[in-house]
Backbone as XML, in Angstrom:
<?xml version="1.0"?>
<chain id="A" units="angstrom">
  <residue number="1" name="UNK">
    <atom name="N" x="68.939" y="9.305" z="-26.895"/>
    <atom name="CA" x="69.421" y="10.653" z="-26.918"/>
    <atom name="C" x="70.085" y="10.915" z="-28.269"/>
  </residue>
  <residue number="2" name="UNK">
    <atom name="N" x="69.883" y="11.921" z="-28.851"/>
    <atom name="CA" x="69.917" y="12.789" z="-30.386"/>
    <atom name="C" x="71.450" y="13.078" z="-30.074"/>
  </residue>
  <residue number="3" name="UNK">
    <atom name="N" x="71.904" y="13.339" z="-30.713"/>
    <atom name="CA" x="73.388" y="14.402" z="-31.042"/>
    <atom name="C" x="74.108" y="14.948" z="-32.260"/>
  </residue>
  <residue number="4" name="UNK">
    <atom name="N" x="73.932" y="16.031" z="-31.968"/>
    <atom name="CA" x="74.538" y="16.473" z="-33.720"/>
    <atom name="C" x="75.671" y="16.978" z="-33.162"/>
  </residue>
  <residue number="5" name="UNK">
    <atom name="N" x="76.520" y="16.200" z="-33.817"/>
    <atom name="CA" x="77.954" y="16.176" z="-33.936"/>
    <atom name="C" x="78.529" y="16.786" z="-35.254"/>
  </residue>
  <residue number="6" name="UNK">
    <atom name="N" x="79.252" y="18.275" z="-35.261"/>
    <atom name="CA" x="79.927" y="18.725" z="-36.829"/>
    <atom name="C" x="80.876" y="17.660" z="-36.870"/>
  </residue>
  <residue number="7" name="UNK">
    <atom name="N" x="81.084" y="17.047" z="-38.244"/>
    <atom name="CA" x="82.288" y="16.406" z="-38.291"/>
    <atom name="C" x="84.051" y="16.839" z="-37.384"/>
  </residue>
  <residue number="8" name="UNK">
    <atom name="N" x="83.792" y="18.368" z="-37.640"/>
    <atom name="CA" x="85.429" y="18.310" z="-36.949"/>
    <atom name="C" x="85.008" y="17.739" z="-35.598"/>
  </residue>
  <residue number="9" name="UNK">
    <atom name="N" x="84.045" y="18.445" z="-34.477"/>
    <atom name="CA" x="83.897" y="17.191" z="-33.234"/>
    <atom name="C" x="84.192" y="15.889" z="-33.241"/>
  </residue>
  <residue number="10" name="UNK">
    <atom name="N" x="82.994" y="15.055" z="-34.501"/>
    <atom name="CA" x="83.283" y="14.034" z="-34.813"/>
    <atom name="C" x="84.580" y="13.416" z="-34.576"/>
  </residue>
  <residue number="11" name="UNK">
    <atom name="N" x="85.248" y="14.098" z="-34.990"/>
    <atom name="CA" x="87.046" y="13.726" z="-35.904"/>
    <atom name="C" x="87.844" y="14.022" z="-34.110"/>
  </residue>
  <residue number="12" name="UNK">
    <atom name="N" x="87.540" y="15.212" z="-33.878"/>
    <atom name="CA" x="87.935" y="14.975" z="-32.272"/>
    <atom name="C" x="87.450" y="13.603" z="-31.358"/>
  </residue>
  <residue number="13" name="UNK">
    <atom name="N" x="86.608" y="13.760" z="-30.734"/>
    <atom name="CA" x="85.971" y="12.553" z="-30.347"/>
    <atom name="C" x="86.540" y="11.241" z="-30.270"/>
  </residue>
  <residue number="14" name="UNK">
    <atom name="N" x="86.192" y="10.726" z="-31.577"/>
    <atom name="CA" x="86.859" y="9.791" z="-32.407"/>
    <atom name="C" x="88.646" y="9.648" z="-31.964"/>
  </residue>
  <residue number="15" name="UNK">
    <atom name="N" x="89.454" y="10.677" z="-31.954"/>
    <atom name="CA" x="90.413" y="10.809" z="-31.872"/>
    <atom name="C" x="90.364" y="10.372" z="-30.212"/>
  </residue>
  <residue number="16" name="UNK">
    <atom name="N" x="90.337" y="11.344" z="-29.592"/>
    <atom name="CA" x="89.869" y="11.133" z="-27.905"/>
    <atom name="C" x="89.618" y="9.398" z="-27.703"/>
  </residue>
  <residue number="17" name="UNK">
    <atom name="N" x="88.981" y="9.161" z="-28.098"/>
    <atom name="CA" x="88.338" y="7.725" z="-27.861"/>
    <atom name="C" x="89.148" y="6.783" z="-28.456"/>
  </residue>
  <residue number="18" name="UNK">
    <atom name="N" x="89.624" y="7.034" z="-29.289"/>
    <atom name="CA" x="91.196" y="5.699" z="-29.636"/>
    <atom name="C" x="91.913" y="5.812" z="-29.267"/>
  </residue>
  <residue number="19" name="UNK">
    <atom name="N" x="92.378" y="7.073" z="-28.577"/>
    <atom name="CA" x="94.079" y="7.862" z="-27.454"/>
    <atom name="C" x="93.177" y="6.354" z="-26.303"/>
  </residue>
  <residue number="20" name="UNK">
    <atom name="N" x="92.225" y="6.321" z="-25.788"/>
    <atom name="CA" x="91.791" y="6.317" z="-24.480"/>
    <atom name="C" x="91.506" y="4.816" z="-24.912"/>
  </residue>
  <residue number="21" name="UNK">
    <atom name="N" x="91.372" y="3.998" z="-25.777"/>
    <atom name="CA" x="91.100" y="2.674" z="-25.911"/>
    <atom name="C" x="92.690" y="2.141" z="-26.263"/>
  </residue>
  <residue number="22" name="UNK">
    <atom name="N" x="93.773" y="2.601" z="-26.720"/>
    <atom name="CA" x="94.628" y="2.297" z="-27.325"/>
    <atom name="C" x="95.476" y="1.926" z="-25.958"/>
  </residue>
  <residue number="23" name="UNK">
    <atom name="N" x="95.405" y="3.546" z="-24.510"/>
    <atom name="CA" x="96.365" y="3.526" z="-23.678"/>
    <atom name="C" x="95.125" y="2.046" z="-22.339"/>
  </residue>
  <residue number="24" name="UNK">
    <atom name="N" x="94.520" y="2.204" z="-22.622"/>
    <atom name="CA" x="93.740" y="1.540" z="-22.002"/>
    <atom name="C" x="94.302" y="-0.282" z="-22.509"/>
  </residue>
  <residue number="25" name="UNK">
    <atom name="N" x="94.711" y="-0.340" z="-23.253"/>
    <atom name="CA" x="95.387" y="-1.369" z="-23.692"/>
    <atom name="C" x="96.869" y="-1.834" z="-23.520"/>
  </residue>
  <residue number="26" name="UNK">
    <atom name="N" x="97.338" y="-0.990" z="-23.166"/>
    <atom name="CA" x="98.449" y="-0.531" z="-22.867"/>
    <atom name="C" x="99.774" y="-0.646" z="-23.828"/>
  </residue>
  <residue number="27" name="UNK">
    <atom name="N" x="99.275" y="-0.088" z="-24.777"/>
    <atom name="CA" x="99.403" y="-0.070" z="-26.221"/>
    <atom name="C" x="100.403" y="1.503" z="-26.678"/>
  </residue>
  <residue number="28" name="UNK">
    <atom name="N" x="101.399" y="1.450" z="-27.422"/>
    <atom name="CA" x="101.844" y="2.414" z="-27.833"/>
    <atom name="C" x="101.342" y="3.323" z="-29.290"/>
  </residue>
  <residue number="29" name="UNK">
    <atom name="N" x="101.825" y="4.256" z="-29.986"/>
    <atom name="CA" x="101.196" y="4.775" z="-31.054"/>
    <atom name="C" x="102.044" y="4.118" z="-32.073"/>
  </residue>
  <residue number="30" name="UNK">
    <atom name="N" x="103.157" y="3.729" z="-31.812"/>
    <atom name="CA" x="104.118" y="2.824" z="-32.581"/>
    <atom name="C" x="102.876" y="1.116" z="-32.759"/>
  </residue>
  <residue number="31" name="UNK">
    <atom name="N" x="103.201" y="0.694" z="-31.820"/>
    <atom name="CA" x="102.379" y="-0.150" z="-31.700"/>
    <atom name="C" x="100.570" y="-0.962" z="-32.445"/>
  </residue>
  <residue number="32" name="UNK">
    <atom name="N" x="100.329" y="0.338" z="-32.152"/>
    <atom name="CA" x="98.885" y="0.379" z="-32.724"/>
    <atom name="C" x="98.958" y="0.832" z="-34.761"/>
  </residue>
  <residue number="33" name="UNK">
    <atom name="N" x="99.993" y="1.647" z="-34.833"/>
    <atom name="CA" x="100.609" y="1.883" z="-35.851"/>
    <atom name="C" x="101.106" y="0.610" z="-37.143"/>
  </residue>
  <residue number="34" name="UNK">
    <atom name="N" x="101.657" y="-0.185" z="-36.306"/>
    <atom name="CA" x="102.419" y="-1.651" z="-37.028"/>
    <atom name="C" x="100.896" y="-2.501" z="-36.848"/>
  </residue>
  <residue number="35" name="UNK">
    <atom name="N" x="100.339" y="-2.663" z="-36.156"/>
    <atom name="CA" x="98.811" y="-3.354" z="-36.485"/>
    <atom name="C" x="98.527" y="-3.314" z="-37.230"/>
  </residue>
  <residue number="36" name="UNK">
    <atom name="N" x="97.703" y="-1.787" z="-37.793"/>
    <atom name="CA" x="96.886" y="-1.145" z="-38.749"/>
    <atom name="C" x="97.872" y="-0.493" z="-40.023"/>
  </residue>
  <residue number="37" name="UNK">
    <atom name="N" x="98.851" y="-1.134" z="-40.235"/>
    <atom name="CA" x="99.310" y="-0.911" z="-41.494"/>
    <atom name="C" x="99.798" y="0.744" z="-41.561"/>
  </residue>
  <residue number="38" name="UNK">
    <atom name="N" x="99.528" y="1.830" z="-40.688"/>
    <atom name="CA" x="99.785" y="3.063" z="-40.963"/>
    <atom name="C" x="101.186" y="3.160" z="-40.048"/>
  </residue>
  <residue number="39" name="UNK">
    <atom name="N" x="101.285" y="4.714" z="-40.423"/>
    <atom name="CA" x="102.646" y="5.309" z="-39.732"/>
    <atom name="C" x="102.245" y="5.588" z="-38.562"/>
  </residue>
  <residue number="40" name="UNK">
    <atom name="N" x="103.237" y="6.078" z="-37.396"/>
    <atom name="CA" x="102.845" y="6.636" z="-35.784"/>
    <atom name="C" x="102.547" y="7.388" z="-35.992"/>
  </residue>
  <residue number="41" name="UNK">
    <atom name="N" x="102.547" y="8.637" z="-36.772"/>
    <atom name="CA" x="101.990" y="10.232" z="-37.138"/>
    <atom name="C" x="100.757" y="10.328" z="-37.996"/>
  </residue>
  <residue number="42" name="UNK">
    <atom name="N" x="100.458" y="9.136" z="-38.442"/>
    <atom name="CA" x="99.195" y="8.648" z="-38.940"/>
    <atom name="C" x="98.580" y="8.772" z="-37.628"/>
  </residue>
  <residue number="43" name="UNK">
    <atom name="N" x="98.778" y="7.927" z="-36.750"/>
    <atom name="CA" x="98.178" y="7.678" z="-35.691"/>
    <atom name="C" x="97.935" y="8.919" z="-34.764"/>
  </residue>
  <residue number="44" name="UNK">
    <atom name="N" x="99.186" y="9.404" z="-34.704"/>
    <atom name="CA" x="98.589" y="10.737" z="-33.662"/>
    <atom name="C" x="97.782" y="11.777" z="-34.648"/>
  </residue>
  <residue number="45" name="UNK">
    <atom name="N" x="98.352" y="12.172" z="-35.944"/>
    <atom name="CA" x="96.728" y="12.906" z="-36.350"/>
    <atom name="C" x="95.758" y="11.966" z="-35.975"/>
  </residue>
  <residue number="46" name="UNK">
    <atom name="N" x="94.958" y="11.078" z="-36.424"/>
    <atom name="CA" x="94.343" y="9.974" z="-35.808"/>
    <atom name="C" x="93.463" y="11.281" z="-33.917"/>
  </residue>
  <residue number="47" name="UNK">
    <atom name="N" x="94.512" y="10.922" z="-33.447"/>
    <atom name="CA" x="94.338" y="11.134" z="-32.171"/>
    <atom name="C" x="93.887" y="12.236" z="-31.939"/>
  </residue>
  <residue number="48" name="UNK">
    <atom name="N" x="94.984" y="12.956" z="-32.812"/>
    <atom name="CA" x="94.871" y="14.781" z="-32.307"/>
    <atom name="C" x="93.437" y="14.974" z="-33.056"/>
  </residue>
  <residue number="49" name="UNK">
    <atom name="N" x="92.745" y="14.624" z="-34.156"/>
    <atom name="CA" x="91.398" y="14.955" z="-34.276"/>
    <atom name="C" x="92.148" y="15.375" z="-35.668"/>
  </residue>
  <residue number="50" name="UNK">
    <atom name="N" x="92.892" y="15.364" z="-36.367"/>
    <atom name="CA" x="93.376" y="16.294" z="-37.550"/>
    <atom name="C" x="93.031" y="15.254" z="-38.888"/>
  </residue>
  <residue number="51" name="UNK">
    <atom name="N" x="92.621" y="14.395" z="-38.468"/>
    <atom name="CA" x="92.468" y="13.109" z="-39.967"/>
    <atom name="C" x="91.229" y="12.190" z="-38.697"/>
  </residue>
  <residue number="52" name="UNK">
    <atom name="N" x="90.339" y="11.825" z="-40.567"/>
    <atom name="CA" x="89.296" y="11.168" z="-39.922"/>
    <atom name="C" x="89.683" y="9.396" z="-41.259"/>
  </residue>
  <residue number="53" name="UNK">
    <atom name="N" x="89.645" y="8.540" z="-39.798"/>
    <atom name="CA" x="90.769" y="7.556" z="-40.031"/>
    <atom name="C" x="89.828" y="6.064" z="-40.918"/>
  </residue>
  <residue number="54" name="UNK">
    <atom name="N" x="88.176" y="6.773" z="-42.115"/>
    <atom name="CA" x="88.071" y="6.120" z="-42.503"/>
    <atom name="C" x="87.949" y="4.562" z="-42.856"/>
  </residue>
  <residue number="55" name="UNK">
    <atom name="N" x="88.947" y="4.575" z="-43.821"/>
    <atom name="CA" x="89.839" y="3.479" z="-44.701"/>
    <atom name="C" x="90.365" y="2.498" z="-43.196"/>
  </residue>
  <residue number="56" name="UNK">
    <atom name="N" x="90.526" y="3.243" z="-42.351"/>
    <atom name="CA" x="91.368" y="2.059" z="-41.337"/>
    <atom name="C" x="90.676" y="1.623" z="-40.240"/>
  </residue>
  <residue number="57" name="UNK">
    <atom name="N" x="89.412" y="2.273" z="-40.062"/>
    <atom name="CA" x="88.072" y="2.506" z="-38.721"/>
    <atom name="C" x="88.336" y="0.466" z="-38.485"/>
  </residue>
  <residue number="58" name="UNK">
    <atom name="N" x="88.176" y="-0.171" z="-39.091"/>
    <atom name="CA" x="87.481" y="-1.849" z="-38.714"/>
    <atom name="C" x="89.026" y="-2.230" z="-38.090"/>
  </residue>
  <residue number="59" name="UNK">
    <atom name="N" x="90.262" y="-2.097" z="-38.836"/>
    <atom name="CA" x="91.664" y="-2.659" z="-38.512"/>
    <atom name="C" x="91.824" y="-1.908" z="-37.089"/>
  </residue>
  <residue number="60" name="UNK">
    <atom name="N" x="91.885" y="-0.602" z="-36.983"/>
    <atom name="CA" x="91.311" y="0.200" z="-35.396"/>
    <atom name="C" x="90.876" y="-0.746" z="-34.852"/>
  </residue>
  <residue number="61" name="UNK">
    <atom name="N" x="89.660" y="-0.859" z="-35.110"/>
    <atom name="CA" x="88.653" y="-1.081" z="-33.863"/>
    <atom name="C" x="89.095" y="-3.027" z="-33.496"/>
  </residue>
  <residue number="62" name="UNK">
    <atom name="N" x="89.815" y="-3.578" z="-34.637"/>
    <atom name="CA" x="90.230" y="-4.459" z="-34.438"/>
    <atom name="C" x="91.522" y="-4.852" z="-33.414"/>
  </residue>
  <residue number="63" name="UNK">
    <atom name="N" x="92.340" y="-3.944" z="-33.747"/>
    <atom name="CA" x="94.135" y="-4.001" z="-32.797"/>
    <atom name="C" x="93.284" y="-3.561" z="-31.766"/>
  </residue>
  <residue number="64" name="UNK">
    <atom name="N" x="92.403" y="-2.702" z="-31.169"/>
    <atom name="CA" x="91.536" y="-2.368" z="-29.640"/>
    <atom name="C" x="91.086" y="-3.367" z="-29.061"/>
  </residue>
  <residue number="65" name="UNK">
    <atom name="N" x="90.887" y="-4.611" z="-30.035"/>
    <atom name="CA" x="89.994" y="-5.932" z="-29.274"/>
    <atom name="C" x="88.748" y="-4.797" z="-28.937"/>
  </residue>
  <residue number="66" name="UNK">
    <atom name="N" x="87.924" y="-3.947" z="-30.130"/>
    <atom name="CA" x="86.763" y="-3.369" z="-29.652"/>
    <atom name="C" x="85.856" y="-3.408" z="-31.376"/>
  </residue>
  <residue number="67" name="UNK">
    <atom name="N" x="84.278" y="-3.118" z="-31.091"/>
    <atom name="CA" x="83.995" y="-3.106" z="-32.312"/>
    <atom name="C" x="83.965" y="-1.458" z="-32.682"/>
  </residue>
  <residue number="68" name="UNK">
    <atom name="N" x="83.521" y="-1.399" z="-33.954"/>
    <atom name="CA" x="83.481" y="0.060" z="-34.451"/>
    <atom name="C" x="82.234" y="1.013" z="-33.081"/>
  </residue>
  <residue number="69" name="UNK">
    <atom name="N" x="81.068" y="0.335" z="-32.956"/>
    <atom name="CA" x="80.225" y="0.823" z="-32.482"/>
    <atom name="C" x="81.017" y="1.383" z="-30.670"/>
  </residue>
  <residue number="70" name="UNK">
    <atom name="N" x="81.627" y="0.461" z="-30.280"/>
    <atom name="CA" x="82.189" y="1.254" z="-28.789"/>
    <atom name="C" x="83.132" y="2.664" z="-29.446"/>
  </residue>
  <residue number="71" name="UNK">
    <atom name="N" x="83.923" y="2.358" z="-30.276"/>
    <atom name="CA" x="84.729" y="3.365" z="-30.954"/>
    <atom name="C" x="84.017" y="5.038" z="-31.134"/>
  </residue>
  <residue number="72" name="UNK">
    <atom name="N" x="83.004" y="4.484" z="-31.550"/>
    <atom name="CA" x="81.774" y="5.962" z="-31.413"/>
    <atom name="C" x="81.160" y="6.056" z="-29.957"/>
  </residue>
  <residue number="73" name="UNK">
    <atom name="N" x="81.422" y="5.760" z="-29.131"/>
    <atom name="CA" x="80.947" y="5.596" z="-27.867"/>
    <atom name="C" x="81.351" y="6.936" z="-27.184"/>
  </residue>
  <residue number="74" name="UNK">
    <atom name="N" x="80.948" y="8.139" z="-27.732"/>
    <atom name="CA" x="81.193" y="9.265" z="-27.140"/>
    <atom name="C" x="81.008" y="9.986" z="-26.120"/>
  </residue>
  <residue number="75" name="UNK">
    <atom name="N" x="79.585" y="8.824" z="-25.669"/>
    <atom name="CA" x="78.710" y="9.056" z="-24.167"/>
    <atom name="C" x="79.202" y="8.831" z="-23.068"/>
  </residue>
  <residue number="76" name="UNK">
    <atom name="N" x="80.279" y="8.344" z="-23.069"/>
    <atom name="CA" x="80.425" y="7.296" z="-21.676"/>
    <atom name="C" x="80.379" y="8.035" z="-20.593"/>
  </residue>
  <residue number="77" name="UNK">
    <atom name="N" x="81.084" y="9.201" z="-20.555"/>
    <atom name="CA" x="80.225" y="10.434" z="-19.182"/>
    <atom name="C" x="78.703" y="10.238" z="-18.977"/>
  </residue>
  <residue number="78" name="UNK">
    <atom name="N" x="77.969" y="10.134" z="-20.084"/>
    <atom name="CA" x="76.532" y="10.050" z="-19.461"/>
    <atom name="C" x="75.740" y="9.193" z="-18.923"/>
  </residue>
  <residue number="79" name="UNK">
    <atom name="N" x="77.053" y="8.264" z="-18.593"/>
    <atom name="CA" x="76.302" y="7.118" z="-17.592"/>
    <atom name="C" x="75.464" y="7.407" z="-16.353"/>
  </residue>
  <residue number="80" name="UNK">
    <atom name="N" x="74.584" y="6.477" z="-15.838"/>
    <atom name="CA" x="74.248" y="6.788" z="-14.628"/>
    <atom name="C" x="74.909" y="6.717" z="-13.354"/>
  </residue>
  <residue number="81" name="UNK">
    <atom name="N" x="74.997" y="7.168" z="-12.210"/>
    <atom name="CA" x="75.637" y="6.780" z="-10.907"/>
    <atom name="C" x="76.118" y="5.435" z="-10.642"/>
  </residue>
  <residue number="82" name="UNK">
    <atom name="N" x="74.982" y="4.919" z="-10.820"/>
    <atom name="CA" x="74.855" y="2.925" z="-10.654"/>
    <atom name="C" x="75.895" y="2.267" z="-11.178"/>
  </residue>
  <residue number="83" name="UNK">
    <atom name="N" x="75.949" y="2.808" z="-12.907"/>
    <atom name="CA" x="76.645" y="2.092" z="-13.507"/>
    <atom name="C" x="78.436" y="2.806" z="-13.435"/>
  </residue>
  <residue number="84" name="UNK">
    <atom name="N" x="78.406" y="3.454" z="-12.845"/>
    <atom name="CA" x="79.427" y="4.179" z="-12.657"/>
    <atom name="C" x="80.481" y="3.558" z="-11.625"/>
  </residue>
  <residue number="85" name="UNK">
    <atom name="N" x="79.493" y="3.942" z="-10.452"/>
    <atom name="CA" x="79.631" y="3.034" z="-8.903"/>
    <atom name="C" x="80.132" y="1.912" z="-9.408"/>
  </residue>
  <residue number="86" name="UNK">
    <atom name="N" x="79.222" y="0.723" z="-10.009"/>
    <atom name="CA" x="79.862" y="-0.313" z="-10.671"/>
    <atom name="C" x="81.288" y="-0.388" z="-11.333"/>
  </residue>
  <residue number="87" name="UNK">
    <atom name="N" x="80.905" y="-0.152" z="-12.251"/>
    <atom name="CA" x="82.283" y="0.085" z="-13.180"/>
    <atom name="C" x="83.775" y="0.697" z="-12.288"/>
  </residue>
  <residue number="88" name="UNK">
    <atom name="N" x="84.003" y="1.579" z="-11.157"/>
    <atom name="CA" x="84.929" y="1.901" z="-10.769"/>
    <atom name="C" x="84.808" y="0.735" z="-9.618"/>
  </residue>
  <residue number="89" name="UNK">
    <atom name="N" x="84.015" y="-0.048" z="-9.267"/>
    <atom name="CA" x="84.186" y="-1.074" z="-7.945"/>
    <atom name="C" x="84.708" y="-2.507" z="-8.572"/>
  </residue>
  <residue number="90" name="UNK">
    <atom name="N" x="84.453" y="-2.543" z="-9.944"/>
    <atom name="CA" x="85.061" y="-3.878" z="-10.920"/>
    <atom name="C" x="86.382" y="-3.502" z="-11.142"/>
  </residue>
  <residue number="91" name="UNK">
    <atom name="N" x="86.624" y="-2.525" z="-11.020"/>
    <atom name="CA" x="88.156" y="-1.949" z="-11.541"/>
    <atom name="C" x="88.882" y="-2.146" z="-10.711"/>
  </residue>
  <residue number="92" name="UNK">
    <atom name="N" x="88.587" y="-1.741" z="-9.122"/>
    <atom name="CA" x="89.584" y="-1.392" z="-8.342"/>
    <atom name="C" x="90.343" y="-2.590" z="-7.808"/>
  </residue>
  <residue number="93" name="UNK">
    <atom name="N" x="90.004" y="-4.082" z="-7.806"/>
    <atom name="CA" x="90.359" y="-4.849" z="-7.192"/>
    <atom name="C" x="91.613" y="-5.264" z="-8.382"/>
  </residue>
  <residue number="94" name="UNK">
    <atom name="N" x="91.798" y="-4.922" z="-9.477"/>
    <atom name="CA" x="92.542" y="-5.041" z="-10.258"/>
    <atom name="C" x="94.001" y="-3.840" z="-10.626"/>
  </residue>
  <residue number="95" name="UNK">
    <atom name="N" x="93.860" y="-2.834" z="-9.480"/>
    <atom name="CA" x="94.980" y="-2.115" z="-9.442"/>
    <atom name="C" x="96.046" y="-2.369" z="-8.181"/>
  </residue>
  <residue number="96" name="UNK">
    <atom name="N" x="96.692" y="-1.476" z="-8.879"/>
    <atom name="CA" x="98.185" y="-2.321" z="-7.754"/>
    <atom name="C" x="97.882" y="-1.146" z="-6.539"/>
  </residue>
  <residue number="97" name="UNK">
    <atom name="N" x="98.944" y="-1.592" z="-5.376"/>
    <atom name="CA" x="99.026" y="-0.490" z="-4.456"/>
    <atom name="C" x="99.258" y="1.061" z="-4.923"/>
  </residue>
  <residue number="98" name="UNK">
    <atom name="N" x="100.028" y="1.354" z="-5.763"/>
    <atom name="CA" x="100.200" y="2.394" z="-5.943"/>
    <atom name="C" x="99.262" y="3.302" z="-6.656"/>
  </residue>
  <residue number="99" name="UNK">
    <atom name="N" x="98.517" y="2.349" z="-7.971"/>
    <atom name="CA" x="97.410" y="2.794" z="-8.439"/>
    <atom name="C" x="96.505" y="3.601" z="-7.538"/>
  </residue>
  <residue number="100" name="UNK">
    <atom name="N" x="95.919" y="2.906" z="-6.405"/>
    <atom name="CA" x="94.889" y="2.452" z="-5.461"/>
    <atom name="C" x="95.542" y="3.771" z="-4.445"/>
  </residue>
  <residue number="101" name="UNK">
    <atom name="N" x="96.241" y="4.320" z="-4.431"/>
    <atom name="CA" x="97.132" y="5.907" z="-3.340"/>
    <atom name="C" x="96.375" y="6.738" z="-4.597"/>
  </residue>
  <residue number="102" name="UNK">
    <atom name="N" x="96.878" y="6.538" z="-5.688"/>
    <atom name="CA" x="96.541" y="7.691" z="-6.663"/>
    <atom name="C" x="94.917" y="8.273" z="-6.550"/>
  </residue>
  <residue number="103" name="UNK">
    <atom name="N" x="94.347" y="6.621" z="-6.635"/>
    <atom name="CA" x="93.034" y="7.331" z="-6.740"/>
    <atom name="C" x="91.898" y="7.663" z="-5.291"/>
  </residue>
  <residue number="104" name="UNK">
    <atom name="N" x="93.156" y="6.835" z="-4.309"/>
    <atom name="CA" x="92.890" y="8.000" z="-2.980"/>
    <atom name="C" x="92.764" y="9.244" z="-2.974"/>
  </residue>
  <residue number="105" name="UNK">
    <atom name="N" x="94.183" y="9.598" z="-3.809"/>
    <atom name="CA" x="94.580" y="11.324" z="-3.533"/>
    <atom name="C" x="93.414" y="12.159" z="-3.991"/>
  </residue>
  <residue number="106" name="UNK">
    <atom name="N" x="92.952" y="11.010" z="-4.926"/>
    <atom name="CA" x="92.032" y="12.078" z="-6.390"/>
    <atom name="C" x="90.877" y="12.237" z="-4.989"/>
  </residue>
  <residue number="107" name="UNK">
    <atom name="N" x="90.211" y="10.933" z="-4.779"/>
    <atom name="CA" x="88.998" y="11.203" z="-4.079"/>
    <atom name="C" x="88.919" y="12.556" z="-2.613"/>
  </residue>
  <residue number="108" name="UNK">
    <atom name="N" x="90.168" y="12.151" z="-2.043"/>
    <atom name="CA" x="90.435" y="13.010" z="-0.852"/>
    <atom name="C" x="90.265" y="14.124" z="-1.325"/>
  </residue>
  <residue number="109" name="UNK">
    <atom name="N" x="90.474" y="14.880" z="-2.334"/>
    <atom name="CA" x="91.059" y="16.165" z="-2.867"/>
    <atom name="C" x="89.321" y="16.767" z="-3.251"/>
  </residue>
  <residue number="110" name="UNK">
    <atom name="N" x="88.565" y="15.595" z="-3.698"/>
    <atom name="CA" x="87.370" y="16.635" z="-3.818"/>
    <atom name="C" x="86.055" y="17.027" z="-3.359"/>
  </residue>
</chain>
């Protein structure tokens, strides 16, 4: 599948997808910040989509424990069912009780 992406998307995206690999780590913007040599406001432009983070993309994708290529991984909605199903049934045995209410509520609700 094709995608033309304008850079500002790009730069969003990108941003989106390191907020979501960073908290997925359970990682702060301070945090991820002292890794990669930049400031925390480095980092949230970074995030907010307002700076395209270049010069620092490999040290990123490095403090993520991810490579550059998941980092562009903009698809991940367009998975199939299967792999979906999967992926939330590998997860769940790894959340706590309270997690595991939350994503009751979500399912009940729709």
């Amino acid at each position: 599948m094709v995608y033309n992406y304008k850079m500002e998307d790009i730069k969003k995206l990108l941003g989106s997808r390191i907020r979501e690999l960073r908290k997925k780590q359970k990682m702060s913007q301070e945090q991820l910040a002292e890794l990669v040599n930049l400031d925390r406001r480095s980092i949230s432009n970074i995030e907010c989509g307002n700076t395209f983070p270049a010069s620092s993309l490999v040290n990123i994708a490095s403090a993520l424990h991810t490579d550059l290529k998941n980092l562009f991984d903009f698809n991940c909605c367009d998975r199939d069912e299967k792999f979906i199903i999967n992926e939330i049934n590998a997860k769940l045995p790894q959340l706590n009780l309270s997690q595991l209410r939350i994503i009751y509520r979500l399912i009940e609700v729709m």
